[in-house]
């Protein structure tokens, strides 16, 4: 029995139908929750539609700062990439939404939460693992796994029967899209053929590299304890900083990606992504680490990163293993301070300078000129022979 449910609500067709369907199917009160995580859409229409459809209470929360500071930045401290390419823009937003849903459920006395993720995707896993980790007694309702409204045509017919307002003016995008301050994603439509090139008109945030400005753009990013805090010397809060990098990177064609990824539910999926600010931050963070991190610490982070990325992609942000890894990662960032200079040009992002008071780069030792005895080259002979010992022994035994 469900008396009250908190619904993650966007105001679009799917979640508007779900709002009505929950009232009819479960005979319960529905509280809507809409998260502003920088998707760039006007959210007040969602409030008006929720009121019209009989939502008991309506929450619209600005979570942009929390999203970037508490989720995006910790993930970037690890230089996280899923399967070597994907910057996890959708994945990293879901634990925050799940957390806020559970908090609202506690505040309003709801006994269930609901979401509009389909039974084929990863988001159902991310939302529900997050909800159960934060409230093991919560009930989760996933309408796409219960109803037979498994097509847009059926959803539209349901909306018409029940007087649910649907925006029909303008051409609907053929893609399933998700946007936040970190990225925008595209799936479906022609992208379901992995041989078909994405249409030029699909991209929304980035200029085509061949049409980007003919003059490069230089910028400097200042880091403190592994997090970016300023651009070109101007301090910015986390949301402002990422938004600024999205605008600059998008102008110069930075951050387009076309991949086939392995979903946690077992299937392969082709998706396209625009992550201009994230692409710049990944490059910059690795650059500042290159002069401030010990070699073995840097290599250990690289070894752990794929595991950390899979944990986030698969929805285990709130797991003990993610928290343990985060503690290790954050400890490595104590001295990751300094400035990185980058050059943006027609889709490329190149590091052209890095400096830090904590730099481990010693020019006296690294120089190709006279080092005045800072490094004894003869020491390398014994080092090499010791490392070659096992190889020589094996070769002698082989004859």
Tab-separated table of C-alpha atoms in Angstrom:
chain	number	residue	atom	x	y	z
A	1	UNK	CA	0.000	0.000	0.000
A	2	UNK	CA	1.318	3.426	-0.979
A	3	UNK	CA	-0.200	6.571	0.517
A	4	UNK	CA	2.227	9.173	-0.770
A	5	UNK	CA	4.978	9.017	-3.384
A	6	UNK	CA	7.734	11.461	-4.398
A	7	UNK	CA	8.125	11.563	-8.168
A	8	UNK	CA	11.264	12.780	-9.960
A	9	UNK	CA	9.444	15.109	-12.335
A	10	UNK	CA	10.645	16.978	-15.426
A	11	UNK	CA	7.309	18.205	-16.764
A	12	UNK	CA	7.784	16.308	-20.007
A	13	UNK	CA	5.439	13.773	-21.548
A	14	UNK	CA	6.727	10.707	-19.695
A	15	UNK	CA	6.716	12.077	-16.157
A	16	UNK	CA	3.449	13.978	-16.685
A	17	UNK	CA	1.778	10.719	-17.677
A	18	UNK	CA	3.419	9.025	-14.690
A	19	UNK	CA	2.023	11.674	-12.334
A	20	UNK	CA	-1.530	10.898	-13.437
A	21	UNK	CA	-0.908	7.159	-13.694
A	22	UNK	CA	0.355	6.985	-10.097
A	23	UNK	CA	-2.773	8.735	-8.851
A	24	UNK	CA	-5.011	6.313	-10.729
A	25	UNK	CA	-3.047	3.102	-10.275
A	26	UNK	CA	-2.026	3.509	-6.638
A	27	UNK	CA	-4.771	5.865	-5.435
A	28	UNK	CA	-2.099	7.893	-3.682
A	29	UNK	CA	-0.936	11.479	-3.254
A	30	UNK	CA	1.940	12.481	-5.529
A	31	UNK	CA	4.643	14.974	-4.561
A	32	UNK	CA	6.760	16.171	-7.488
A	33	UNK	CA	10.453	16.979	-7.298
A	34	UNK	CA	12.259	18.809	-10.098
A	35	UNK	CA	16.017	19.287	-9.844
A	36	UNK	CA	17.799	22.220	-11.433
A	37	UNK	CA	21.253	20.818	-12.179
A	38	UNK	CA	21.962	23.198	-15.026
A	39	UNK	CA	19.929	21.604	-17.805
A	40	UNK	CA	19.229	25.074	-19.161
A	41	UNK	CA	15.447	24.765	-19.266
A	42	UNK	CA	12.796	26.977	-17.733
A	43	UNK	CA	11.479	25.012	-14.761
A	44	UNK	CA	8.459	27.060	-13.715
A	45	UNK	CA	6.273	25.493	-16.460
A	46	UNK	CA	6.871	22.177	-14.708
A	47	UNK	CA	5.356	23.681	-11.560
A	48	UNK	CA	2.281	24.900	-13.444
A	49	UNK	CA	1.751	21.530	-15.089
A	50	UNK	CA	2.210	19.643	-11.811
A	51	UNK	CA	-0.388	21.902	-10.168
A	52	UNK	CA	-2.814	21.302	-13.024
A	53	UNK	CA	-2.368	17.541	-12.724
A	54	UNK	CA	-3.093	17.548	-9.002
A	55	UNK	CA	0.318	17.193	-7.380
A	56	UNK	CA	-0.059	17.343	-3.601
A	57	UNK	CA	3.198	19.287	-3.113
A	58	UNK	CA	5.781	20.623	-5.564
A	59	UNK	CA	9.521	20.940	-5.016
A	60	UNK	CA	11.813	22.703	-7.488
A	61	UNK	CA	15.345	22.805	-6.086
A	62	UNK	CA	18.410	24.616	-7.416
A	63	UNK	CA	21.117	21.981	-6.958
A	64	UNK	CA	23.709	23.370	-9.351
A	65	UNK	CA	26.321	24.282	-6.762
A	66	UNK	CA	25.954	21.021	-4.868
A	67	UNK	CA	26.054	19.051	-8.111
A	68	UNK	CA	29.377	20.496	-9.231
A	69	UNK	CA	31.122	20.835	-5.861
A	70	UNK	CA	30.046	17.538	-4.253
A	71	UNK	CA	29.725	15.218	-7.251
A	72	UNK	CA	31.455	16.507	-10.396
A	73	UNK	CA	34.619	17.808	-8.730
A	74	UNK	CA	35.218	14.711	-6.548
A	75	UNK	CA	34.840	12.579	-9.674
A	76	UNK	CA	37.319	14.724	-11.616
A	77	UNK	CA	39.902	14.413	-8.836
A	78	UNK	CA	40.147	10.804	-10.012
A	79	UNK	CA	40.442	11.746	-13.738
A	80	UNK	CA	37.447	9.522	-14.283
A	81	UNK	CA	36.602	8.026	-17.678
A	82	UNK	CA	34.285	5.081	-18.265
A	83	UNK	CA	35.688	2.663	-20.856
A	84	UNK	CA	38.434	5.158	-21.614
A	85	UNK	CA	36.184	7.855	-23.112
A	86	UNK	CA	32.886	8.672	-21.370
A	87	UNK	CA	33.009	11.502	-18.801
A	88	UNK	CA	29.934	10.159	-16.946
A	89	UNK	CA	27.787	13.260	-17.298
A	90	UNK	CA	24.474	11.453	-16.798
A	91	UNK	CA	25.787	8.913	-14.292
A	92	UNK	CA	27.123	11.465	-11.807
A	93	UNK	CA	23.838	13.395	-11.616
A	94	UNK	CA	21.693	10.445	-10.537
A	95	UNK	CA	22.997	9.946	-6.981
A	96	UNK	CA	22.244	13.586	-6.158
A	97	UNK	CA	18.685	13.305	-7.502
A	98	UNK	CA	18.185	10.056	-5.578
A	99	UNK	CA	19.485	11.674	-2.395
A	100	UNK	CA	17.139	14.639	-2.681
A	101	UNK	CA	14.154	12.380	-3.473
A	102	UNK	CA	14.784	10.376	-0.317
A	103	UNK	CA	15.184	13.562	1.750
A	104	UNK	CA	11.903	14.964	0.450
A	105	UNK	CA	10.164	11.649	1.103
A	106	UNK	CA	11.276	11.860	4.730
A	107	UNK	CA	10.207	15.497	5.004
A	108	UNK	CA	6.689	14.974	3.615
A	109	UNK	CA	6.071	11.535	5.107
A	110	UNK	CA	6.050	9.664	1.784
A	111	UNK	CA	6.503	5.906	1.789
A	112	UNK	CA	7.672	5.589	-1.836
A	113	UNK	CA	9.640	7.317	-4.579
A	114	UNK	CA	9.102	7.009	-8.322
A	115	UNK	CA	11.130	7.744	-11.449
A	116	UNK	CA	10.639	7.772	-15.207
A	117	UNK	CA	13.655	5.663	-16.195
A	118	UNK	CA	12.926	2.789	-18.560
A	119	UNK	CA	13.575	-0.872	-17.885
A	120	UNK	CA	16.287	-0.968	-20.554
A	121	UNK	CA	18.615	1.687	-19.231
A	122	UNK	CA	21.160	2.360	-16.524
A	123	UNK	CA	19.256	5.146	-14.787
A	124	UNK	CA	16.741	2.814	-13.155
A	125	UNK	CA	19.679	1.101	-11.456
A	126	UNK	CA	21.303	4.371	-10.394
A	127	UNK	CA	18.132	5.896	-8.964
A	128	UNK	CA	17.120	2.777	-7.087
A	129	UNK	CA	20.518	1.786	-5.724
A	130	UNK	CA	20.847	5.330	-4.421
A	131	UNK	CA	17.399	5.286	-2.844
A	132	UNK	CA	17.917	1.927	-1.146
A	133	UNK	CA	21.404	2.889	0.087
A	134	UNK	CA	20.021	6.033	1.734
A	135	UNK	CA	16.759	4.529	2.998
A	136	UNK	CA	16.684	0.719	3.004
A	137	UNK	CA	12.958	0.737	3.807
A	138	UNK	CA	11.859	2.982	0.939
A	139	UNK	CA	9.548	1.591	-1.734
A	140	UNK	CA	10.458	2.348	-5.349
A	141	UNK	CA	7.905	2.537	-8.151
A	142	UNK	CA	9.174	2.245	-11.732
A	143	UNK	CA	6.147	2.655	-14.027
A	144	UNK	CA	8.042	1.637	-17.168
A	145	UNK	CA	8.423	-1.822	-15.617
A	146	UNK	CA	4.723	-2.052	-14.771
A	147	UNK	CA	2.563	-0.448	-17.464
A	148	UNK	CA	1.961	-1.239	-21.135
A	149	UNK	CA	2.496	2.338	-22.357
A	150	UNK	CA	5.681	1.315	-24.124
A	151	UNK	CA	5.687	3.791	-27.022
A	152	UNK	CA	5.359	7.532	-27.578
A	153	UNK	CA	2.073	6.970	-29.418
A	154	UNK	CA	0.570	5.149	-26.424
A	155	UNK	CA	1.794	7.860	-24.063
A	156	UNK	CA	0.233	10.566	-26.242
A	157	UNK	CA	-3.050	8.655	-26.396
A	158	UNK	CA	-3.068	8.298	-22.597
A	159	UNK	CA	-2.336	12.007	-22.220
A	160	UNK	CA	-5.215	12.906	-24.534
A	161	UNK	CA	-7.669	10.633	-22.704
A	162	UNK	CA	-6.786	12.140	-19.347
A	163	UNK	CA	-6.445	15.784	-20.356
A	164	UNK	CA	-2.715	15.957	-19.769
A	165	UNK	CA	-1.321	19.019	-21.587
A	166	UNK	CA	1.344	18.126	-24.143
A	167	UNK	CA	3.543	20.653	-25.917
A	168	UNK	CA	2.996	20.002	-29.623
A	169	UNK	CA	4.262	23.181	-31.235
A	170	UNK	CA	7.674	22.991	-32.843
A	171	UNK	CA	9.530	19.956	-34.092
A	172	UNK	CA	10.355	17.424	-31.413
A	173	UNK	CA	13.937	16.236	-31.324
A	174	UNK	CA	14.235	12.642	-32.586
A	175	UNK	CA	16.750	11.932	-29.824
A	176	UNK	CA	16.472	10.950	-26.199
A	177	UNK	CA	18.471	13.669	-24.472
A	178	UNK	CA	19.751	14.378	-20.978
A	179	UNK	CA	21.414	17.647	-19.997
A	180	UNK	CA	23.047	19.129	-16.931
A	181	UNK	CA	25.966	21.448	-16.164
A	182	UNK	CA	28.461	18.749	-17.104
A	183	UNK	CA	27.099	17.505	-20.423
A	184	UNK	CA	24.296	16.871	-22.857
A	185	UNK	CA	23.707	13.382	-24.238
A	186	UNK	CA	21.918	12.051	-27.320
A	187	UNK	CA	20.573	8.545	-27.908
A	188	UNK	CA	18.030	6.976	-30.273
A	189	UNK	CA	16.967	8.082	-33.747
A	190	UNK	CA	19.618	7.583	-36.419
A	191	UNK	CA	22.161	6.914	-33.655
A	192	UNK	CA	20.718	3.425	-33.238
A	193	UNK	CA	22.727	2.537	-36.353
A	194	UNK	CA	26.355	2.585	-35.111
A	195	UNK	CA	27.553	3.092	-38.722
A	196	UNK	CA	25.508	6.265	-39.263
A	197	UNK	CA	27.246	9.578	-38.609
A	198	UNK	CA	25.456	11.952	-36.276
A	199	UNK	CA	23.635	14.754	-38.053
A	200	UNK	CA	25.277	18.186	-37.955
A	201	UNK	CA	22.079	19.730	-36.606
A	202	UNK	CA	21.989	17.422	-33.573
A	203	UNK	CA	24.757	19.155	-31.638
A	204	UNK	CA	23.517	21.981	-29.380
A	205	UNK	CA	26.408	23.157	-27.232
A	206	UNK	CA	29.441	22.983	-29.481
A	207	UNK	CA	30.489	24.605	-32.742
A	208	UNK	CA	31.661	22.164	-35.384
A	209	UNK	CA	35.480	22.165	-35.112
A	210	UNK	CA	35.888	23.108	-38.773
A	211	UNK	CA	33.690	26.160	-38.163
A	212	UNK	CA	35.308	27.207	-34.879
A	213	UNK	CA	37.289	30.479	-34.662
A	214	UNK	CA	40.501	30.648	-36.673
A	215	UNK	CA	42.360	32.143	-33.719
A	216	UNK	CA	43.178	29.947	-30.710
A	217	UNK	CA	41.933	30.806	-27.235
A	218	UNK	CA	44.361	30.623	-24.315
A	219	UNK	CA	43.116	30.264	-20.767
A	220	UNK	CA	44.585	29.554	-17.345
A	221	UNK	CA	42.920	27.395	-14.692
A	222	UNK	CA	44.015	27.709	-11.054
A	223	UNK	CA	43.823	24.608	-8.847
A	224	UNK	CA	43.676	24.238	-5.054
A	225	UNK	CA	43.745	20.749	-3.513
A	226	UNK	CA	42.782	19.186	-6.834
A	227	UNK	CA	39.774	21.413	-7.556
A	228	UNK	CA	39.638	24.308	-10.049
A	229	UNK	CA	38.950	27.621	-8.312
A	230	UNK	CA	39.678	30.343	-10.890
A	231	UNK	CA	39.907	31.004	-14.623
A	232	UNK	CA	42.403	33.575	-15.887
A	233	UNK	CA	42.913	34.675	-12.301
A	234	UNK	CA	39.228	35.339	-11.611
A	235	UNK	CA	37.809	33.293	-8.721
A	236	UNK	CA	34.573	31.509	-9.626
A	237	UNK	CA	32.267	29.252	-7.667
A	238	UNK	CA	32.026	25.664	-8.974
A	239	UNK	CA	28.830	26.126	-11.011
A	240	UNK	CA	30.054	29.397	-12.539
A	241	UNK	CA	33.413	27.886	-13.423
A	242	UNK	CA	31.950	24.873	-15.211
A	243	UNK	CA	29.383	27.005	-17.038
A	244	UNK	CA	32.145	29.370	-18.204
A	245	UNK	CA	34.256	26.489	-19.512
A	246	UNK	CA	31.214	25.045	-21.301
A	247	UNK	CA	30.702	28.337	-23.124
A	248	UNK	CA	34.355	28.823	-24.069
A	249	UNK	CA	34.923	25.188	-24.948
A	250	UNK	CA	31.708	24.983	-26.944
A	251	UNK	CA	32.690	28.023	-28.989
A	252	UNK	CA	35.929	26.299	-29.979
A	253	UNK	CA	34.388	22.913	-30.764
A	254	UNK	CA	35.716	21.129	-27.676
A	255	UNK	CA	34.115	18.039	-26.158
A	256	UNK	CA	32.176	16.117	-28.820
A	257	UNK	CA	32.121	12.353	-28.362
A	258	UNK	CA	30.526	9.458	-30.268
A	259	UNK	CA	30.826	6.053	-28.565
A	260	UNK	CA	29.271	2.626	-28.153
A	261	UNK	CA	29.258	1.810	-24.450
A	262	UNK	CA	28.425	-1.263	-22.402
A	263	UNK	CA	25.376	-0.656	-20.234
A	264	UNK	CA	25.218	-2.271	-16.821
A	265	UNK	CA	22.006	-4.085	-17.784
A	266	UNK	CA	23.918	-6.049	-20.432
A	267	UNK	CA	23.323	-4.390	-23.804
A	268	UNK	CA	25.528	-2.151	-25.900
A	269	UNK	CA	24.308	1.373	-26.545
A	270	UNK	CA	25.473	4.049	-28.962
A	271	UNK	CA	25.447	7.590	-27.623
A	272	UNK	CA	26.803	11.013	-28.508
A	273	UNK	CA	27.886	13.510	-25.894
A	274	UNK	CA	28.917	17.139	-25.609
A	275	UNK	CA	31.106	17.803	-22.565
A	276	UNK	CA	33.145	20.920	-23.359
A	277	UNK	CA	33.933	22.074	-19.809
A	278	UNK	CA	34.574	18.557	-18.577
A	279	UNK	CA	36.954	17.806	-21.428
A	280	UNK	CA	38.982	20.897	-20.549
A	281	UNK	CA	38.993	20.084	-16.829
A	282	UNK	CA	40.182	16.522	-17.372
A	283	UNK	CA	43.107	17.746	-19.462
A	284	UNK	CA	43.970	20.484	-16.993
A	285	UNK	CA	43.738	18.279	-13.911
A	286	UNK	CA	46.043	15.648	-15.346
A	287	UNK	CA	48.472	18.431	-16.226
A	288	UNK	CA	48.635	19.886	-12.718
A	289	UNK	CA	48.961	16.377	-11.272
A	290	UNK	CA	51.850	15.675	-13.654
A	291	UNK	CA	54.086	18.083	-11.731
A	292	UNK	CA	52.667	17.714	-8.207
A	293	UNK	CA	52.017	13.978	-7.760
A	294	UNK	CA	54.631	11.375	-6.940
A	295	UNK	CA	55.076	8.866	-9.763
A	296	UNK	CA	53.794	5.820	-7.886
A	297	UNK	CA	50.822	7.723	-6.458
A	298	UNK	CA	49.896	8.912	-9.970
A	299	UNK	CA	50.197	5.378	-11.347
A	300	UNK	CA	48.142	3.984	-8.470
A	301	UNK	CA	45.383	6.486	-9.278
A	302	UNK	CA	45.500	5.424	-12.916
A	303	UNK	CA	45.182	1.784	-11.874
A	304	UNK	CA	42.176	2.494	-9.666
A	305	UNK	CA	40.390	4.905	-12.021
A	306	UNK	CA	38.640	2.304	-14.242
A	307	UNK	CA	37.216	0.612	-11.139
A	308	UNK	CA	36.094	3.953	-9.736
A	309	UNK	CA	34.495	4.854	-13.089
A	310	UNK	CA	32.556	1.581	-13.215
A	311	UNK	CA	31.324	2.131	-9.664
A	312	UNK	CA	29.829	5.480	-10.687
A	313	UNK	CA	28.516	4.267	-14.051
A	314	UNK	CA	26.799	1.287	-12.430
A	315	UNK	CA	25.083	3.386	-9.770
A	316	UNK	CA	27.149	2.613	-6.665
A	317	UNK	CA	28.029	6.190	-5.692
A	318	UNK	CA	26.672	5.637	-2.182
A	319	UNK	CA	28.522	2.320	-1.720
A	320	UNK	CA	31.262	1.719	0.860
A	321	UNK	CA	33.765	0.922	-1.883
A	322	UNK	CA	33.221	4.310	-3.576
A	323	UNK	CA	33.601	6.118	-0.272
A	324	UNK	CA	36.804	4.207	0.478
A	325	UNK	CA	38.265	5.011	-2.932
A	326	UNK	CA	37.222	8.656	-2.567
A	327	UNK	CA	39.107	8.925	0.709
A	328	UNK	CA	42.266	7.655	-0.961
A	329	UNK	CA	41.811	9.898	-4.005
A	330	UNK	CA	41.139	12.999	-1.928
A	331	UNK	CA	44.219	12.357	0.213
A	332	UNK	CA	46.371	12.451	-2.927
A	333	UNK	CA	45.091	15.918	-3.791
A	334	UNK	CA	46.503	17.822	-0.808
A	335	UNK	CA	49.378	19.299	-2.819
A	336	UNK	CA	47.690	19.416	-6.223
A	337	UNK	CA	47.876	23.192	-6.392
A	338	UNK	CA	48.950	25.539	-9.151
A	339	UNK	CA	48.033	26.908	-12.562
A	340	UNK	CA	47.591	25.206	-15.937
A	341	UNK	CA	47.649	27.106	-19.227
A	342	UNK	CA	45.684	25.632	-22.138
A	343	UNK	CA	45.231	26.376	-25.824
A	344	UNK	CA	41.824	25.736	-27.398
A	345	UNK	CA	41.739	25.495	-31.169
A	346	UNK	CA	39.206	23.918	-33.532
A	347	UNK	CA	38.191	20.981	-31.356
A	348	UNK	CA	41.556	20.407	-29.681
A	349	UNK	CA	42.532	21.224	-26.109
A	350	UNK	CA	46.301	21.319	-25.584
A	351	UNK	CA	48.207	21.923	-22.374
A	352	UNK	CA	50.920	24.497	-23.042
A	353	UNK	CA	52.074	25.319	-19.509
A	354	UNK	CA	51.859	24.294	-15.879
A	355	UNK	CA	53.369	25.684	-12.667
A	356	UNK	CA	53.068	25.019	-8.937
A	357	UNK	CA	54.736	25.918	-5.656
A	358	UNK	CA	54.523	22.171	-4.915
A	359	UNK	CA	56.080	21.116	-8.214
A	360	UNK	CA	58.211	17.969	-8.120
A	361	UNK	CA	59.775	18.898	-11.458
A	362	UNK	CA	63.419	19.769	-10.721
A	363	UNK	CA	64.976	21.577	-13.693
A	364	UNK	CA	68.481	21.136	-12.224
A	365	UNK	CA	68.127	17.379	-12.543
A	366	UNK	CA	66.000	17.207	-15.707
A	367	UNK	CA	68.143	19.585	-17.782
A	368	UNK	CA	69.972	18.440	-20.922
A	369	UNK	CA	72.648	21.008	-20.159
A	370	UNK	CA	75.367	20.829	-17.499
A	371	UNK	CA	73.613	19.891	-14.249
A	372	UNK	CA	76.607	20.772	-12.049
A	373	UNK	CA	76.582	17.306	-10.469
A	374	UNK	CA	72.922	17.261	-9.464
A	375	UNK	CA	72.545	13.847	-11.095
A	376	UNK	CA	75.279	11.214	-11.384
A	377	UNK	CA	74.695	9.434	-14.683
A	378	UNK	CA	76.942	6.537	-13.613
A	379	UNK	CA	74.293	5.550	-11.033
A	380	UNK	CA	72.097	4.341	-13.884
A	381	UNK	CA	74.455	1.440	-14.680
A	382	UNK	CA	73.822	-0.486	-11.480
A	383	UNK	CA	70.120	0.384	-11.593
A	384	UNK	CA	69.811	-1.108	-15.071
A	385	UNK	CA	71.822	-4.232	-14.246
A	386	UNK	CA	69.725	-4.987	-11.168
A	387	UNK	CA	66.523	-4.629	-13.172
A	388	UNK	CA	67.969	-6.795	-15.933
A	389	UNK	CA	69.101	-9.562	-13.566
A	390	UNK	CA	65.961	-11.690	-13.792
A	391	UNK	CA	65.858	-11.293	-17.563
A	392	UNK	CA	69.474	-12.446	-17.905
A	393	UNK	CA	68.938	-15.438	-15.617
A	394	UNK	CA	65.866	-16.547	-17.606
A	395	UNK	CA	67.711	-16.236	-20.904
A	396	UNK	CA	70.689	-18.261	-19.645
A	397	UNK	CA	68.364	-21.078	-18.519
A	398	UNK	CA	66.725	-21.130	-21.932
A	399	UNK	CA	70.164	-21.587	-23.550
